Coordinates of C-alpha atoms in Angstrom, one line a residue:
M16 CA 37.8 35.3 25.7
T17 CA 36.8 31.9 23.7
E18 CA 34.2 32.4 21.3
Q19 CA 31.2 29.9 21.6
K20 CA 30.2 28.3 18.5
T21 CA 26.4 27.9 17.8
P22 CA 25.9 24.0 17.7
A23 CA 25.4 23.0 13.8
E24 CA 21.8 22.5 12.5
P25 CA 21.4 18.8 11.7
I26 CA 21.5 18.2 8.0
L27 CA 18.1 17.5 6.8
D28 CA 18.2 14.5 4.7
R29 CA 15.1 15.0 2.2
D30 CA 15.9 11.6 0.4
W31 CA 15.4 9.6 3.8
W32 CA 12.2 7.7 1.8
R33 CA 14.6 6.5 -0.7
G34 CA 15.0 2.7 0.5
A35 CA 12.9 3.2 3.7
V36 CA 11.4 0.8 5.1
I37 CA 7.7 1.1 6.2
Y38 CA 5.8 -0.7 8.0
Q39 CA 1.5 -0.8 7.4
I40 CA -0.8 -0.6 10.3
Y41 CA -4.3 -1.2 9.6
P42 CA -5.7 0.5 12.8
R43 CA -9.0 -1.3 13.4
S44 CA -6.7 -4.2 14.0
F45 CA -3.1 -3.7 15.6
Q46 CA -4.1 -2.8 19.3
D47 CA -7.6 -2.0 21.3
H48 CA -6.7 -0.1 24.2
N49 CA -10.3 0.7 25.3
G50 CA -11.7 -2.7 25.4
D51 CA -14.4 -2.4 22.8
G52 CA -12.7 -4.9 20.0
I53 CA -11.9 -2.1 17.8
G54 CA -8.3 -1.2 17.4
D55 CA -7.2 2.6 18.1
L56 CA -4.6 5.3 18.1
V57 CA -3.8 4.7 22.0
G58 CA -3.0 1.2 21.2
I59 CA -0.8 1.7 18.5
T60 CA 0.9 4.0 20.4
E61 CA 1.3 1.5 23.1
R62 CA 3.0 -0.6 20.7
L63 CA 5.3 1.4 18.8
D64 CA 8.6 0.4 20.8
Y65 CA 7.8 -3.1 19.1
V66 CA 7.7 -1.7 15.6
A67 CA 11.0 0.5 16.1
D68 CA 12.7 -2.7 17.7
L69 CA 12.0 -4.3 14.0
G70 CA 14.3 -1.7 12.5
V71 CA 11.8 -0.1 10.0
D72 CA 12.1 3.8 9.3
A73 CA 8.7 4.2 9.0
I74 CA 4.8 3.6 10.0
W75 CA 1.9 4.1 7.6
L76 CA -1.6 4.3 9.0
S77 CA -4.4 3.0 7.5
P78 CA -7.5 5.8 7.6
F79 CA -8.6 7.1 11.1
F80 CA -10.8 10.0 10.2
T81 CA -14.2 10.2 10.5
S82 CA -16.2 7.9 8.6
P83 CA -19.5 6.0 8.4
M84 CA -16.9 3.0 8.1
R85 CA -18.8 1.4 4.9
D86 CA -15.6 1.0 3.7
F87 CA -14.0 1.2 6.9
G88 CA -12.6 4.7 7.0
Y89 CA -12.0 4.7 2.9
D90 CA -15.0 6.8 2.7
V91 CA -14.5 9.7 4.6
S92 CA -16.9 12.7 6.2
N93 CA -14.6 14.8 8.1
Y94 CA -11.0 14.9 6.4
R95 CA -9.8 16.9 9.9
D96 CA -10.7 14.7 12.7
V97 CA -10.1 11.3 14.1
D98 CA -13.1 8.8 14.1
P99 CA -14.3 8.3 17.7
L100 CA -13.8 4.9 17.1
F101 CA -9.9 5.4 16.9
G102 CA -9.7 8.2 19.6
T103 CA -9.3 12.2 19.6
I104 CA -6.8 14.7 17.8
G105 CA -5.0 14.4 20.8
D106 CA -4.3 11.0 20.9
F107 CA -3.0 11.1 17.0
D108 CA -0.8 14.1 18.1
R109 CA 0.7 12.0 21.0
L110 CA 1.3 8.8 18.7
V111 CA 3.2 11.2 16.2
E112 CA 5.4 12.5 19.3
K113 CA 6.1 9.0 20.7
A114 CA 6.9 7.7 17.0
H115 CA 9.3 10.5 16.3
A116 CA 10.8 9.8 19.6
L117 CA 11.3 6.2 18.5
K118 CA 13.1 7.5 15.3
L119 CA 10.0 6.5 13.0
K120 CA 8.6 8.6 10.5
V121 CA 5.2 8.7 10.2
I122 CA 2.9 8.3 6.9
I123 CA -0.9 8.7 6.6
D124 CA -3.4 7.6 4.3
Q125 CA -5.2 10.1 2.2
V126 CA -8.4 9.4 0.5
I127 CA -9.0 12.0 -1.7
S128 CA -10.3 10.8 -5.0
H129 CA -13.9 10.1 -3.2
C130 CA -15.5 11.1 0.0
S131 CA -18.8 9.6 1.5
D132 CA -22.1 10.3 0.9
K133 CA -22.6 11.6 4.5
H134 CA -20.0 14.8 4.0
P135 CA -21.2 17.9 4.2
W136 CA -20.3 18.1 0.5
F137 CA -22.0 15.8 -1.0
A138 CA -24.9 16.6 1.0
E139 CA -24.7 20.3 -0.1
S140 CA -24.1 19.1 -4.1
R141 CA -26.7 16.8 -4.4
L142 CA -29.7 19.1 -3.0
N143 CA -30.1 20.5 -6.6
R144 CA -28.4 21.9 -9.6
T145 CA -27.6 25.4 -8.6
N146 CA -25.7 25.5 -5.1
D147 CA -22.3 26.3 -4.5
K148 CA -20.9 22.9 -4.4
R149 CA -23.2 21.6 -7.6
D150 CA -20.1 20.7 -9.4
W151 CA -17.8 19.3 -6.9
F152 CA -18.7 15.8 -7.9
V153 CA -19.0 14.0 -11.2
W154 CA -22.7 14.4 -12.3
A155 CA -24.3 13.2 -15.5
D156 CA -27.6 13.3 -17.4
P157 CA -29.2 9.9 -18.2
K158 CA -29.5 8.5 -21.7
P159 CA -32.5 9.2 -23.4
D160 CA -33.6 5.9 -22.2
G161 CA -32.6 6.8 -18.7
T162 CA -29.5 4.7 -18.5
P163 CA -26.1 5.7 -17.4
P164 CA -24.5 7.8 -19.5
N165 CA -21.7 5.3 -20.1
N166 CA -20.6 1.9 -19.4
W167 CA -17.9 2.6 -16.7
L168 CA -18.1 0.1 -13.7
S169 CA -17.3 0.2 -10.2
I170 CA -14.5 -1.9 -9.0
F171 CA -17.0 -3.1 -6.0
G172 CA -19.5 -4.6 -8.5
G173 CA -22.3 -3.1 -10.7
S174 CA -22.6 0.3 -12.9
A175 CA -20.1 3.1 -11.5
W176 CA -23.4 5.3 -11.5
T177 CA -26.0 5.9 -9.1
W178 CA -29.2 8.0 -9.6
D179 CA -30.2 10.8 -7.8
S180 CA -33.8 11.8 -7.6
R181 CA -33.3 15.3 -6.4
R182 CA -31.0 16.3 -9.1
M183 CA -32.3 14.1 -11.6
Q184 CA -28.8 13.1 -12.5
Y185 CA -26.3 10.2 -12.1
Y186 CA -23.5 10.7 -10.1
M187 CA -20.0 8.7 -10.6
H188 CA -18.5 6.0 -8.2
N189 CA -15.5 4.3 -8.8
F190 CA -16.4 2.1 -5.6
L191 CA -19.3 1.8 -3.3
A192 CA -22.7 4.3 -4.3
S193 CA -21.6 5.3 -0.6
Q194 CA -18.4 6.5 -2.3
P195 CA -19.0 9.6 -4.7
D196 CA -16.3 10.4 -6.5
L197 CA -14.9 14.2 -6.5
N198 CA -14.9 16.3 -9.7
F199 CA -11.3 17.5 -9.9
H200 CA -11.6 19.3 -13.0
N201 CA -12.9 21.9 -10.4
P202 CA -9.8 24.1 -9.4
A203 CA -12.1 24.7 -6.0
V204 CA -12.0 20.5 -5.2
Q205 CA -8.2 20.4 -5.6
D206 CA -7.6 23.8 -3.2
A207 CA -9.7 22.3 -0.9
Q208 CA -8.5 18.9 -0.7
L209 CA -4.5 20.1 -0.7
D210 CA -5.7 22.3 2.3
N211 CA -7.0 18.9 3.7
M212 CA -3.3 17.7 3.5
R213 CA -2.0 21.0 4.8
F214 CA -3.6 20.4 8.1
W215 CA -1.8 17.3 8.7
L216 CA 1.4 18.6 7.6
E217 CA 0.8 21.2 10.2
R218 CA 0.8 18.5 13.0
G219 CA 3.9 16.8 12.0
I220 CA 3.2 13.9 10.0
D221 CA 6.0 12.9 7.3
G222 CA 4.2 12.2 4.3
F223 CA 1.1 10.6 2.5
R224 CA 0.1 7.5 1.0
L225 CA -2.3 8.6 -1.7
D226 CA -5.2 6.3 -2.1
T227 CA -6.2 5.2 -5.8
V228 CA -4.1 8.2 -7.1
N229 CA -4.8 7.7 -10.6
F230 CA -8.3 7.9 -9.9
Y231 CA -8.5 11.5 -9.4
F232 CA -9.9 12.4 -13.0
H233 CA -11.7 11.2 -15.7
S234 CA -12.6 12.0 -19.2
L235 CA -14.7 15.1 -19.6
G236 CA -16.1 13.5 -22.8
L237 CA -17.4 10.6 -20.8
E238 CA -16.5 8.2 -23.6
S239 CA -17.6 4.4 -23.0
N240 CA -14.8 2.0 -22.1
P241 CA -13.5 -0.3 -25.1
V242 CA -13.5 -4.1 -24.2
V243 CA -10.0 -5.2 -23.4
K244 CA -8.4 -7.7 -25.8
P245 CA -7.8 -11.0 -24.6
E246 CA -3.9 -10.8 -24.7
D247 CA -4.4 -8.0 -22.5
F248 CA -6.7 -9.5 -20.0
N249 CA -5.0 -8.6 -16.5
A250 CA -6.7 -9.2 -13.0
S251 CA -4.3 -7.7 -10.7
T252 CA -6.2 -4.8 -10.0
A253 CA -9.7 -6.6 -9.6
P254 CA -10.3 -9.9 -8.6
A255 CA -10.7 -12.7 -12.0
V256 CA -14.6 -12.8 -11.3
N257 CA -14.9 -9.2 -11.4
P258 CA -16.3 -7.7 -14.9
Y259 CA -14.5 -4.8 -14.1
N260 CA -11.4 -6.5 -15.9
F261 CA -13.3 -6.6 -18.9
Q262 CA -12.8 -2.9 -20.0
E263 CA -9.3 -1.1 -21.0
H264 CA -10.2 1.7 -18.4
L265 CA -9.2 4.8 -21.0
Y266 CA -11.7 6.9 -20.1
D267 CA -12.7 6.5 -16.1
K268 CA -9.0 6.9 -14.6
S269 CA -5.3 7.3 -15.4
Q270 CA -6.1 11.1 -17.3
P271 CA -3.5 13.5 -18.3
E272 CA -4.7 15.9 -15.9
N273 CA -3.7 13.5 -13.2
A274 CA 0.1 13.8 -13.7
V275 CA -0.5 17.5 -13.6
F276 CA -2.1 17.7 -10.4
M277 CA 0.6 15.6 -8.8
E278 CA 3.3 18.8 -9.5
R279 CA 0.5 20.4 -7.1
I280 CA 1.2 17.9 -4.3
R281 CA 4.8 17.9 -4.5
A282 CA 4.8 21.5 -4.3
L283 CA 2.7 21.7 -1.2
L284 CA 5.1 18.8 0.2
D285 CA 8.1 20.7 -0.4
E286 CA 6.9 23.6 1.5
Y287 CA 7.5 21.4 4.5
G288 CA 11.0 19.9 4.2
A289 CA 11.5 16.3 4.0
K290 CA 8.2 14.8 3.5
T291 CA 7.5 12.2 0.9
S292 CA 4.6 10.6 -1.1
V293 CA 3.6 7.5 -2.3
G294 CA 1.0 6.8 -4.6
E295 CA -1.4 4.0 -5.3
I296 CA -1.6 2.8 -8.6
G297 CA -4.4 0.7 -9.2
D298 CA -4.2 0.2 -13.2
S299 CA -3.3 -3.2 -14.9
Q300 CA -3.1 -2.4 -18.2
H301 CA -1.1 0.8 -18.0
Q302 CA 0.7 0.9 -14.4
L303 CA 3.9 1.4 -15.4
E304 CA 3.3 4.2 -17.8
V305 CA 1.6 5.6 -15.1
M306 CA 4.1 5.4 -12.7
S307 CA 6.8 6.6 -14.9
Q308 CA 4.4 10.0 -15.3
Y309 CA 3.9 10.4 -12.0
T310 CA 7.4 9.7 -10.1
S311 CA 9.8 10.9 -12.9
G312 CA 11.8 14.1 -12.1
T313 CA 11.4 15.7 -9.0
D314 CA 8.4 17.9 -9.5
R315 CA 5.8 15.1 -9.0
L316 CA 5.8 11.9 -6.6
H317 CA 8.1 10.6 -4.7
M318 CA 7.0 7.1 -5.0
A319 CA 4.4 4.9 -6.7
Y320 CA 3.2 1.7 -5.1
T321 CA 1.8 -0.7 -8.3
F322 CA 0.4 -4.2 -7.9
D323 CA 3.4 -6.2 -9.9
Y324 CA 3.9 -7.7 -6.7
L325 CA 0.6 -7.9 -5.1
G326 CA -0.5 -10.1 -7.8
G327 CA 0.8 -12.4 -10.5
E328 CA 2.8 -15.6 -9.9
F329 CA 5.9 -16.4 -7.6
S330 CA 8.1 -17.2 -10.3
A331 CA 11.5 -16.1 -11.1
E332 CA 10.3 -15.1 -14.7
H333 CA 7.4 -13.1 -13.3
F334 CA 9.6 -11.1 -11.1
R335 CA 12.7 -10.6 -13.5
K336 CA 10.1 -9.4 -16.1
A337 CA 8.6 -7.1 -13.8
I338 CA 12.2 -5.6 -12.6
D339 CA 13.4 -5.2 -16.3
L340 CA 10.4 -3.5 -17.4
T341 CA 10.2 -1.0 -14.2
E342 CA 13.7 -0.1 -14.8
R343 CA 13.2 0.5 -18.7
D344 CA 10.0 2.0 -18.7
A345 CA 10.3 4.2 -15.4
P346 CA 14.1 4.6 -14.9
G347 CA 13.7 7.8 -13.3
G348 CA 10.7 6.8 -11.1
W349 CA 11.0 5.2 -7.7
I350 CA 8.8 1.9 -6.8
C351 CA 7.4 1.1 -3.4
L352 CA 7.6 -2.6 -3.3
A353 CA 5.0 -5.0 -1.0
F354 CA 4.0 -8.6 -1.1
S355 CA 0.8 -8.2 1.3
N356 CA -1.2 -5.3 2.4
H357 CA -4.7 -4.7 3.7
D358 CA -6.5 -5.3 0.1
V359 CA -4.9 -8.5 -1.2
V360 CA -4.7 -12.1 0.2
R361 CA -1.7 -12.4 2.5
H362 CA 1.5 -13.6 0.2
I363 CA 1.9 -16.7 2.2
S364 CA -1.2 -18.0 1.2
R365 CA -1.4 -16.8 -2.0
W366 CA 2.3 -18.5 -2.8
A367 CA 3.3 -20.8 -0.7
T368 CA 0.9 -23.6 -1.9
H369 CA 3.6 -26.4 -2.0
G370 CA 3.9 -27.2 1.8
Q371 CA 7.4 -25.6 2.4
Q372 CA 5.9 -22.7 3.9
D373 CA 8.8 -21.8 6.9
E374 CA 11.5 -22.1 3.8
F375 CA 9.2 -19.9 1.3
T376 CA 8.4 -17.2 4.1
R377 CA 12.1 -16.6 4.8
L378 CA 12.9 -16.6 1.3
A379 CA 10.0 -14.3 0.4
C380 CA 11.3 -11.5 3.4
T381 CA 14.8 -11.9 2.0
M382 CA 13.8 -11.1 -1.9
L383 CA 11.3 -8.3 -0.7
L384 CA 14.4 -6.6 1.5
S385 CA 17.1 -7.0 -1.4
M386 CA 15.2 -5.5 -4.2
R387 CA 15.2 -1.8 -5.8
G388 CA 13.1 0.1 -4.0
S389 CA 11.2 1.2 -0.7
V390 CA 9.4 -1.4 1.2
C391 CA 6.1 -1.9 3.0
L392 CA 5.6 -4.4 5.2
Y393 CA 2.3 -5.3 6.3
Q394 CA 1.3 -5.6 10.0
G395 CA 1.5 -9.6 11.2
E396 CA 3.6 -10.3 7.8
E397 CA 6.7 -10.4 10.3
L398 CA 4.9 -13.1 12.2
G399 CA 4.2 -15.4 9.3
L400 CA 0.7 -15.0 9.1
T401 CA -1.7 -16.1 6.6
E402 CA -5.0 -15.6 5.2
A403 CA -7.9 -16.1 7.7
E404 CA -10.3 -18.6 6.6
L405 CA -13.6 -17.2 7.8
A406 CA -17.3 -17.8 7.3
F407 CA -19.6 -15.9 5.3
E408 CA -21.4 -14.8 8.7
D409 CA -18.2 -13.3 9.8
L410 CA -17.7 -11.2 6.7
V411 CA -18.2 -7.2 7.3
D412 CA -16.2 -6.3 3.8
P413 CA -18.9 -5.2 1.2
Y414 CA -16.5 -6.4 -1.8
G415 CA -16.2 -9.8 -0.1
I416 CA -20.2 -9.9 0.2
E417 CA -20.8 -9.0 -3.1
F418 CA -18.3 -11.6 -4.9
W419 CA -18.6 -14.3 -2.4
P420 CA -17.7 -17.3 -2.7
Q421 CA -15.5 -17.1 -5.7
F422 CA -13.8 -13.9 -4.0
K423 CA -13.8 -14.0 -0.2
G424 CA -13.0 -10.3 0.1
R425 CA -10.4 -8.7 2.1
D426 CA -11.3 -9.7 5.7
G427 CA -9.1 -12.3 5.6
C428 CA -6.1 -10.3 5.6
R429 CA -7.5 -7.5 8.1
T430 CA -8.0 -9.8 11.3
P431 CA -6.3 -8.4 14.4
M432 CA -2.6 -9.0 14.9
V433 CA -1.8 -11.7 17.7
W434 CA 0.2 -10.1 20.7
Q435 CA 0.0 -13.0 23.4
T436 CA -0.2 -16.9 22.5
Q437 CA -2.3 -17.5 26.0
S438 CA -4.7 -14.5 25.7
P439 CA -8.1 -15.5 24.3
M440 CA -8.2 -12.5 21.7
G441 CA -4.3 -13.0 21.0
G442 CA -3.6 -9.7 23.4
F443 CA -5.4 -7.7 20.7
T444 CA -8.0 -6.7 23.0
T445 CA -9.8 -7.6 26.4
A446 CA -13.3 -7.7 25.0
T447 CA -14.9 -11.2 24.1
R448 CA -15.3 -10.6 20.6
A449 CA -13.2 -8.4 18.3
W450 CA -14.5 -6.8 15.1
L451 CA -12.9 -9.7 13.1
P452 CA -12.4 -13.2 14.8
V453 CA -8.5 -14.0 15.8
P454 CA -7.8 -17.2 14.0
A455 CA -6.8 -19.9 16.2
D456 CA -3.8 -21.0 13.5
H457 CA -2.6 -17.2 14.2
M458 CA -2.5 -17.6 18.2
T459 CA 1.0 -20.1 17.4
K460 CA 2.4 -17.4 16.1
A461 CA 2.2 -14.8 18.0
V462 CA 4.6 -12.0 18.9
D463 CA 5.8 -13.3 22.6
R464 CA 6.0 -16.8 21.3
Q465 CA 8.7 -15.8 18.4
D466 CA 9.9 -12.7 20.4
K467 CA 12.9 -14.6 21.7
D468 CA 13.1 -17.6 19.4
Q469 CA 16.4 -17.0 17.3
G470 CA 15.1 -19.4 15.0
S471 CA 11.8 -17.8 14.4
V472 CA 10.3 -15.8 11.5
L473 CA 10.1 -12.6 13.4
A474 CA 13.8 -13.4 14.3
H475 CA 14.4 -13.5 10.3
Y476 CA 13.0 -10.3 9.8
R477 CA 14.7 -8.3 12.2
A478 CA 17.9 -9.8 10.9
M479 CA 17.5 -9.2 7.2
L480 CA 16.2 -5.6 8.3
A481 CA 19.5 -5.1 10.1
F482 CA 21.4 -6.5 7.1
R483 CA 19.4 -4.0 4.6
R484 CA 20.7 -1.1 7.0
A485 CA 24.1 -2.5 7.2
H486 CA 24.5 -2.5 3.1
P487 CA 24.3 0.5 1.4
A488 CA 23.7 -0.9 -1.9
L489 CA 20.4 -2.5 -0.9
I490 CA 19.1 0.8 -0.2
R491 CA 19.7 3.2 -2.8
G492 CA 21.7 0.8 -5.2
S493 CA 21.3 0.0 -8.7
I494 CA 19.7 -2.8 -9.8
E495 CA 20.4 -5.4 -12.9
T496 CA 19.0 -8.6 -13.5
L497 CA 21.3 -11.7 -14.4
D498 CA 20.9 -14.7 -16.6
A499 CA 20.4 -17.8 -13.8
P500 CA 19.2 -21.3 -14.3
V501 CA 15.3 -21.9 -14.6
G502 CA 13.5 -21.0 -11.2
V503 CA 15.9 -19.0 -9.9
L504 CA 16.0 -14.9 -9.7
A505 CA 19.3 -13.3 -9.9
F506 CA 20.5 -9.7 -9.9
L507 CA 23.4 -7.4 -9.2
R508 CA 23.0 -4.6 -6.5
D509 CA 25.7 -1.8 -6.7
G510 CA 25.9 1.4 -5.2
E511 CA 27.8 3.6 -2.2
G512 CA 31.0 1.5 -3.2
E513 CA 29.7 -2.0 -2.8
R514 CA 28.5 -4.7 -5.3
L515 CA 26.3 -7.5 -3.7
Y516 CA 25.3 -10.7 -6.0
C517 CA 21.8 -11.7 -5.0
A518 CA 20.7 -15.1 -6.4
F519 CA 17.3 -16.9 -5.1
N520 CA 15.8 -20.6 -5.5
M521 CA 12.0 -19.8 -6.0
T522 CA 11.5 -23.3 -6.8
E523 CA 10.5 -26.5 -4.3
Q524 CA 14.1 -28.5 -5.7
P525 CA 17.6 -27.6 -5.0
V526 CA 19.6 -26.1 -7.8
T527 CA 23.0 -25.4 -8.9
V528 CA 24.0 -21.6 -9.9
P529 CA 27.0 -21.2 -12.2
V530 CA 28.6 -17.9 -10.7
P531 CA 28.9 -15.2 -13.3
A532 CA 32.0 -14.5 -15.1
G533 CA 34.3 -12.2 -13.2
F534 CA 32.7 -12.4 -9.9
D535 CA 34.7 -13.0 -7.1
L536 CA 32.2 -13.7 -4.3
T537 CA 32.8 -13.6 -0.6
A538 CA 31.1 -16.0 2.1
S539 CA 27.7 -14.6 2.8
D540 CA 26.9 -12.9 6.2
A541 CA 23.0 -12.7 5.2
P542 CA 20.7 -14.0 7.2
G543 CA 20.0 -17.7 7.3
I544 CA 22.8 -18.0 4.6
D545 CA 25.7 -20.0 6.3
Y546 CA 27.9 -20.9 3.3
Q547 CA 30.3 -19.7 0.6
P548 CA 30.5 -20.7 -3.4
Q549 CA 32.0 -23.7 -4.2
Q550 CA 34.2 -24.0 -7.5
G551 CA 32.4 -21.3 -9.2
A552 CA 28.8 -22.2 -8.4
L553 CA 26.3 -22.1 -5.9
S554 CA 24.2 -25.2 -4.4
L555 CA 20.9 -23.5 -3.4
A556 CA 18.2 -25.6 -1.5
P557 CA 14.9 -25.4 -2.3
F558 CA 13.8 -21.7 -1.5
G559 CA 17.2 -20.9 -0.7
A560 CA 18.9 -17.7 -1.1
Y561 CA 22.5 -16.3 -1.5
I562 CA 23.5 -12.5 -1.3
G563 CA 27.4 -11.8 -1.0
I564 CA 29.7 -9.0 -2.1
V565 CA 31.3 -9.3 -5.2
R566 CA 35.1 -8.4 -5.1

């Protein structure tokens, strides 16, 4: 009798996230299923085939939890339920089930540094100074003259302290006054938030994007922050018009205890196998140092999401410096790269100010998917969407309303996804009005117009994603920047038995790039590149690129 063999268990790839491409979905703006003008979970589920066809590895869902929506879901009032605007917990479970059937991992936002002032925890904490939640938030007595305890500022404008007449104390909030900061120096707070994360792990999610991950702890001494030195001024975390930039944030965030707490998060994730974490680091003066602390080794975060590429200038000098500093200062860490997200001006509008928008858009895609790290693509980026120009009366973002008109806020990058050119609302909703306007110029870039066009931006993203998957050196290989003419970014990707030479002309003029000595380059099969080196040099068109195998 022949012995029957038990089928082998599939090998669990705990490093699936390393080099993965993650597609960020902003639930309010992706697809409205029920016709109320606001996107929802059922709508997302209906569009997952489109996301899978792009060739990405995972989706990241911005918050969908119960919330009064003062900050559109980043003010959570119930960490364990879905806001009725977005659907039900059953809708979420079905979304995860379909995503997994399509071989897409699911990463969800976790906003645990602060919550809504409508959360039961804060409602109890503010009652008096003797209740069970009395020290679950950051409370402080006023100075003798009644002013706040120090000079800490809110990113959303004004003091980071708001007076509460019940406790006769100030409470801290790094963002809106309706977003009180939790006190992570209290172990009970840590336990409660880790337990909330466990709730979603039990539902089968594959990881967390941790919002404002370096804001969890503050200095217990409540020291005032020093003034930032002029040479260190950096407006990457907040817009230049925001006085938040005038301080060096030594005491209100990025404290040593924060890195230790990352170990508790990692230990929780490791209980569930092949899960991942990516932390958003908002620290313009110290972000690489913080990234190194949070991601080095195997007992803290898997990845860090910094503002190196969400701000700054589009130049070879800026990008080479960012790559070199990351490799030097965080050699054991892993970066998550992004050019656009739900908080910043879309990168095409931010950088393509020269009129050669189509060429720039393709180059930006090729560059992003060639650099070392994991990659986040923001919904609509693959269509070449630009920042929407909205009137003041259309704004709903409190950040933009506060700093208008010099800073117009985040609504311009959050407008609805466009699916159908001829539909009044771009196929996003059947309602006559969406929560934000659908820009007329976005309609010409809708999915149905680009879907079958092999020369479209969408086609280029699909082709470049396929090219990345076909070249392991681009996924997990090392990176080394190389000398090149002014305006050209060049680097070598090396790993998994292949070496790729990558060169990008980031200027409006054609340029000749000498091939490095000893490099025998092949003809390139990268999307949009149909030539090979001639006589030891590359001739790159304006915003042209070359990626070729080094023999």
